């Protein structure tokens, strides 16, 4: 007789909701909109560039959902490392195209510099995927908090518990080891800080 499936614990449900609500591209898009609005004031320029970031995120999610539906990859989180390079490379290429369009359209430098993090971060992440299963969730979360702290308001550093919560959720769900979570967080925050400091 087959044993009935066990009911998920409260901690498991919390981890699942945390990972889902704070998954890429939710935090990066939110951070991008905040940076765009901050850089675009006064007027509606910030709304334009923020809307661009939101549309890019929506397209990325739609493509991922289509891939899962057609069996190209197993889930939206790209849990299997072997499935990661192609969708991540496509997302990086699309982000690069959007960045070039924004450049031609005259987006302010305060938007273009952090905007370069999307294609650059995607390329670096694809490279890292060749060597291990780094956490994309914590990479995106830590990079988003670093971006907000450096480009919007230092007070945003108080959002640091967000990537910590995301990391806990991924470990709790068995999606990553602590080392993979730490690697993702350090990669996201480190790359963001490096690009913004070098660009000035």
Short mmCIF file of C-alpha atoms in Angstrom, two decimals:
data_model
loop_
_atom_site.label_atom_id
_atom_site.label_comp_id
_atom_site.label_asym_id
_atom_site.label_seq_id
_atom_site.Cartn_x
_atom_site.Cartn_y
_atom_site.Cartn_z
CA UNK A 1 0.00 0.00 0.00
CA UNK A 2 1.40 3.37 -1.02
CA UNK A 3 1.87 5.85 1.79
CA UNK A 4 -0.10 9.10 1.37
CA UNK A 5 1.99 12.13 0.43
CA UNK A 6 3.11 14.13 3.42
CA UNK A 7 1.69 17.60 3.94
CA UNK A 8 4.29 20.35 3.48
CA UNK A 9 5.28 22.01 6.73
CA UNK A 10 4.74 25.70 7.40
CA UNK A 11 8.45 26.32 6.84
CA UNK A 12 8.32 24.54 3.48
CA UNK A 13 5.32 26.59 2.38
CA UNK A 14 7.03 29.80 3.48
CA UNK A 15 10.17 28.83 1.59
CA UNK A 16 8.18 28.07 -1.55
CA UNK A 17 6.31 31.38 -1.45
CA UNK A 18 9.50 33.32 -0.68
CA UNK A 19 11.38 31.76 -3.57
CA UNK A 20 8.46 32.36 -5.91
CA UNK A 21 7.70 35.97 -4.92
CA UNK A 22 11.37 37.03 -4.87
CA UNK A 23 12.49 35.02 -7.87
CA UNK A 24 14.24 36.51 -10.89
CA UNK A 25 13.27 38.76 -12.53
CA UNK A 26 11.00 40.22 -9.81
CA UNK A 27 13.65 42.00 -7.72
CA UNK A 28 15.87 43.09 -10.66
CA UNK A 29 12.87 44.59 -12.46
CA UNK A 30 11.72 46.37 -9.31
CA UNK A 31 15.23 47.70 -8.72
CA UNK A 32 15.51 48.75 -12.36
CA UNK A 33 12.24 50.66 -12.17
CA UNK A 34 13.36 52.40 -8.97
CA UNK A 35 16.70 53.40 -10.49
CA UNK A 36 14.99 54.58 -13.69
CA UNK A 37 12.51 56.70 -11.77
CA UNK A 38 15.29 58.14 -9.61
CA UNK A 39 17.44 58.98 -12.65
CA UNK A 40 14.55 60.30 -14.76
CA UNK A 41 13.21 62.94 -12.40
CA UNK A 42 11.76 65.45 -13.09
CA UNK A 43 9.20 64.46 -15.72
CA UNK A 44 8.11 61.11 -17.07
CA UNK A 45 11.46 59.86 -18.41
CA UNK A 46 11.85 57.62 -15.39
CA UNK A 47 8.52 55.98 -16.12
CA UNK A 48 9.61 55.26 -19.70
CA UNK A 49 12.82 53.52 -18.73
CA UNK A 50 11.15 51.76 -15.83
CA UNK A 51 8.44 50.48 -18.15
CA UNK A 52 11.15 49.19 -20.47
CA UNK A 53 12.66 47.18 -17.63
CA UNK A 54 9.26 45.81 -16.65
CA UNK A 55 8.43 44.77 -20.22
CA UNK A 56 11.80 43.00 -20.53
CA UNK A 57 11.11 41.09 -17.34
CA UNK A 58 7.62 40.14 -18.50
CA UNK A 59 8.96 38.89 -21.85
CA UNK A 60 11.62 36.83 -20.07
CA UNK A 61 9.02 35.18 -17.84
CA UNK A 62 6.76 34.50 -20.83
CA UNK A 63 9.59 32.85 -22.76
CA UNK A 64 10.54 30.75 -19.73
CA UNK A 65 6.92 29.67 -19.24
CA UNK A 66 6.65 28.72 -22.91
CA UNK A 67 9.84 26.68 -22.63
CA UNK A 68 8.51 24.81 -19.60
CA UNK A 69 5.18 24.18 -21.33
CA UNK A 70 6.91 22.74 -24.38
CA UNK A 71 9.32 20.67 -22.35
CA UNK A 72 12.48 22.57 -23.27
CA UNK A 73 13.39 22.84 -19.59
CA UNK A 74 11.97 21.32 -16.43
CA UNK A 75 10.82 24.42 -14.50
CA UNK A 76 10.95 28.20 -14.32
CA UNK A 77 13.79 28.10 -11.79
CA UNK A 78 16.02 26.18 -14.24
CA UNK A 79 16.74 23.66 -11.51
CA UNK A 80 18.80 21.44 -13.80
CA UNK A 81 22.21 22.95 -14.51
CA UNK A 82 22.39 21.40 -17.97
CA UNK A 83 19.28 23.35 -18.99
CA UNK A 84 20.60 26.75 -17.94
CA UNK A 85 23.05 27.92 -20.65
CA UNK A 86 20.61 28.35 -23.56
CA UNK A 87 17.83 30.34 -21.82
CA UNK A 88 20.35 32.43 -19.89
CA UNK A 89 22.32 33.18 -23.04
CA UNK A 90 19.10 34.18 -24.84
CA UNK A 91 18.09 36.42 -21.92
CA UNK A 92 21.52 38.08 -21.93
CA UNK A 93 21.33 38.68 -25.68
CA UNK A 94 17.86 40.17 -25.37
CA UNK A 95 19.03 42.42 -22.52
CA UNK A 96 21.93 43.59 -24.69
CA UNK A 97 19.54 44.46 -27.53
CA UNK A 98 17.30 46.42 -25.17
CA UNK A 99 20.33 48.25 -23.78
CA UNK A 100 21.41 49.25 -27.28
CA UNK A 101 17.91 50.46 -28.11
CA UNK A 102 17.89 52.56 -24.93
CA UNK A 103 21.31 53.95 -25.88
CA UNK A 104 20.04 54.98 -29.31
CA UNK A 105 16.89 56.44 -27.78
CA UNK A 106 18.93 58.72 -25.53
CA UNK A 107 18.47 57.10 -22.14
CA UNK A 108 20.35 58.94 -19.37
CA UNK A 109 23.73 57.60 -18.30
CA UNK A 110 22.37 56.94 -14.82
CA UNK A 111 20.11 54.35 -16.44
CA UNK A 112 22.52 52.99 -19.06
CA UNK A 113 25.28 52.12 -16.58
CA UNK A 114 23.15 49.95 -14.25
CA UNK A 115 21.28 48.70 -17.32
CA UNK A 116 24.52 47.15 -18.54
CA UNK A 117 24.39 44.85 -15.52
CA UNK A 118 21.69 42.71 -17.14
CA UNK A 119 23.64 41.51 -20.19
CA UNK A 120 26.98 41.52 -18.33
CA UNK A 121 25.56 39.64 -15.36
CA UNK A 122 23.86 37.13 -17.60
CA UNK A 123 27.07 36.44 -19.50
CA UNK A 124 29.05 35.97 -16.29
CA UNK A 125 26.36 33.70 -14.89
CA UNK A 126 26.41 31.52 -18.00
CA UNK A 127 30.16 31.19 -17.62
CA UNK A 128 29.84 30.27 -13.94
CA UNK A 129 27.21 27.68 -14.80
CA UNK A 130 29.85 25.70 -16.67
CA UNK A 131 31.60 25.07 -13.37
CA UNK A 132 28.74 24.69 -10.90
CA UNK A 133 25.11 25.35 -10.06
CA UNK A 134 25.30 28.86 -8.65
CA UNK A 135 22.04 30.23 -7.21
CA UNK A 136 20.45 32.57 -9.72
CA UNK A 137 17.87 33.60 -7.10
CA UNK A 138 20.40 34.91 -4.59
CA UNK A 139 22.52 36.42 -7.36
CA UNK A 140 19.57 38.51 -8.56
CA UNK A 141 18.43 39.42 -5.04
CA UNK A 142 21.85 40.50 -3.78
CA UNK A 143 22.59 42.43 -6.96
CA UNK A 144 19.26 44.24 -6.75
CA UNK A 145 19.82 45.35 -3.15
CA UNK A 146 23.36 46.52 -3.98
CA UNK A 147 22.02 48.47 -6.97
CA UNK A 148 19.36 50.21 -4.90
CA UNK A 149 21.83 51.07 -2.13
CA UNK A 150 24.36 52.54 -4.54
CA UNK A 151 22.08 54.29 -7.02
CA UNK A 152 18.88 55.21 -5.17
CA UNK A 153 19.54 55.59 -1.43
CA UNK A 154 22.08 54.02 0.96
CA UNK A 155 19.17 53.31 3.29
CA UNK A 156 18.19 50.57 0.83
CA UNK A 157 21.04 48.52 2.30
CA UNK A 158 18.54 47.73 5.04
CA UNK A 159 16.92 45.43 2.46
CA UNK A 160 19.84 43.03 2.91
CA UNK A 161 17.58 40.49 4.68
CA UNK A 162 15.83 39.89 1.33
CA UNK A 163 18.70 37.96 -0.31
CA UNK A 164 19.25 36.18 3.01
CA UNK A 165 15.61 35.07 2.99
CA UNK A 166 15.88 33.98 -0.62
CA UNK A 167 19.00 31.98 0.15
CA UNK A 168 17.32 30.29 3.09
CA UNK A 169 14.33 29.41 0.92
CA UNK A 170 16.46 27.86 -1.80
CA UNK A 171 18.36 25.77 0.72
CA UNK A 172 15.17 24.76 2.51
CA UNK A 173 13.64 23.60 -0.76
CA UNK A 174 16.72 21.54 -1.56
CA UNK A 175 17.41 23.53 -4.71
CA UNK A 176 20.91 24.62 -3.64
CA UNK A 177 23.62 23.98 -1.10
CA UNK A 178 24.74 26.78 1.23
CA UNK A 179 27.91 27.17 -0.85
CA UNK A 180 25.89 27.66 -4.05
CA UNK A 181 23.70 30.24 -2.33
CA UNK A 182 26.71 32.14 -0.99
CA UNK A 183 28.35 32.01 -4.42
CA UNK A 184 25.25 33.49 -6.04
CA UNK A 185 24.96 36.27 -3.48
CA UNK A 186 28.62 37.21 -3.75
CA UNK A 187 28.48 37.11 -7.54
CA UNK A 188 25.42 39.35 -7.74
CA UNK A 189 26.53 41.93 -5.19
CA UNK A 190 30.18 41.85 -6.27
CA UNK A 191 29.47 42.32 -9.96
CA UNK A 192 27.02 45.14 -9.26
CA UNK A 193 29.43 47.02 -7.00
CA UNK A 194 32.34 46.49 -9.42
CA UNK A 195 30.45 47.76 -12.48
CA UNK A 196 29.01 50.81 -10.73
CA UNK A 197 32.31 51.78 -9.11
CA UNK A 198 34.30 51.35 -12.33
CA UNK A 199 31.73 53.34 -14.32
CA UNK A 200 31.77 56.07 -11.68
#
